[in-house]
C-alpha positions as CSV (number, residue, x, y, z in Angstrom):
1,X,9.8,-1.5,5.6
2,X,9.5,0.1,2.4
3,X,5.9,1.0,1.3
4,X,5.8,0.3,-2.4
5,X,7.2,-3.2,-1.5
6,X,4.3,-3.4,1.1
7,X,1.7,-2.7,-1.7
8,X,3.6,-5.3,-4.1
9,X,3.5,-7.9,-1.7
10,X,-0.5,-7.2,-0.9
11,X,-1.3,-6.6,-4.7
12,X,0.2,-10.4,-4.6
13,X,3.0,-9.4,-7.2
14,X,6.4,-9.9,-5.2
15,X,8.9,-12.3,-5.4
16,X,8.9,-15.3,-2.8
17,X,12.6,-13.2,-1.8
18,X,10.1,-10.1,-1.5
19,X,7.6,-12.5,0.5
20,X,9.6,-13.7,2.7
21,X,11.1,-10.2,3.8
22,X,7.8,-9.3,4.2
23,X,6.8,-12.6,6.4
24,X,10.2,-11.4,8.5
25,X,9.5,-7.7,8.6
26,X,5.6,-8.7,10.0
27,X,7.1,-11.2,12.4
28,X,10.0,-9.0,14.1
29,X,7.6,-6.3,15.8
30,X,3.7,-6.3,16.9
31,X,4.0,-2.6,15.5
32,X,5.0,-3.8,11.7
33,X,2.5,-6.2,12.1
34,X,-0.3,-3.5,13.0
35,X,1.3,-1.3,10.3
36,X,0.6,-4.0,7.6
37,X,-3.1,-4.5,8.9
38,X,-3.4,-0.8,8.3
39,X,-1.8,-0.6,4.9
40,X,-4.0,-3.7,3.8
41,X,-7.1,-2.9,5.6
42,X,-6.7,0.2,3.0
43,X,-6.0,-1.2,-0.1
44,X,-8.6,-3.3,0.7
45,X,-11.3,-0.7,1.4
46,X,-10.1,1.3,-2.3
47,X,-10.0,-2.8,-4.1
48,X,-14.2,-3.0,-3.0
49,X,-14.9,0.3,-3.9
50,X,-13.1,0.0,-7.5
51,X,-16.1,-0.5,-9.9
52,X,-14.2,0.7,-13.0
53,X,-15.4,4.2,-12.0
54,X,-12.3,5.2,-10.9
55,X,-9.9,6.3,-13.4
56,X,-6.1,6.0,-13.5
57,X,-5.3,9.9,-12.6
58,X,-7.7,8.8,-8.9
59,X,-5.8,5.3,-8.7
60,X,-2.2,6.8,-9.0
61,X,-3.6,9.6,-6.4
62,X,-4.5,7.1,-3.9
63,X,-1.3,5.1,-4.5
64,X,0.5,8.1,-3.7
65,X,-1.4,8.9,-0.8
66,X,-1.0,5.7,1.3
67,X,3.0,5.6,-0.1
68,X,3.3,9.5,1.5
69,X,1.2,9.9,3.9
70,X,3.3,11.5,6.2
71,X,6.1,12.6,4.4
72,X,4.2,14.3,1.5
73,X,1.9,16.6,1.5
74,X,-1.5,15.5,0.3
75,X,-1.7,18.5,-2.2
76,X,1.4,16.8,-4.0
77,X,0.2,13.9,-4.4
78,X,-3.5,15.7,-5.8
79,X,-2.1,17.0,-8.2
């Protein structure tokens, strides 16, 4: 499942189409289910810890890093 449609659906700004591929995606495998809790547990942890201190260069930095994780290096997305 695609990432950035991951984050739309937790930021609560998908479709009901986008929902329900979600719903289907979590409910095909234990693993995508597991890999949502992660992704959200996440988000989560950065949405608490936004007090308006961070500024839009650090939010678009943490986008980036849950998005690429694994496939792009963490300089790239530091930059």
């Amino acid at each position: 499942m695609d990432k950035e449609l991951l984050l739309k659906y937790i930021a609560g700004k998908a479709s009901q189409k986008e929902k329900e591929d979600v719903a289907t995606w979590i409910d095909a495998d234990a693993a995508n289910l597991k890999e949502f809790i992660s992704l959200r547990k996440s988000y989560d942890a950065f949405i608490w810890q936004d007090t308006g201190a961070f500024s839009k260069k650090t939010k678009r930095q943490f986008h980036c890093i849950l998005l690429h994780n694994e496939s792009y290096g963490l300089r790239q997305c530091l930059l």
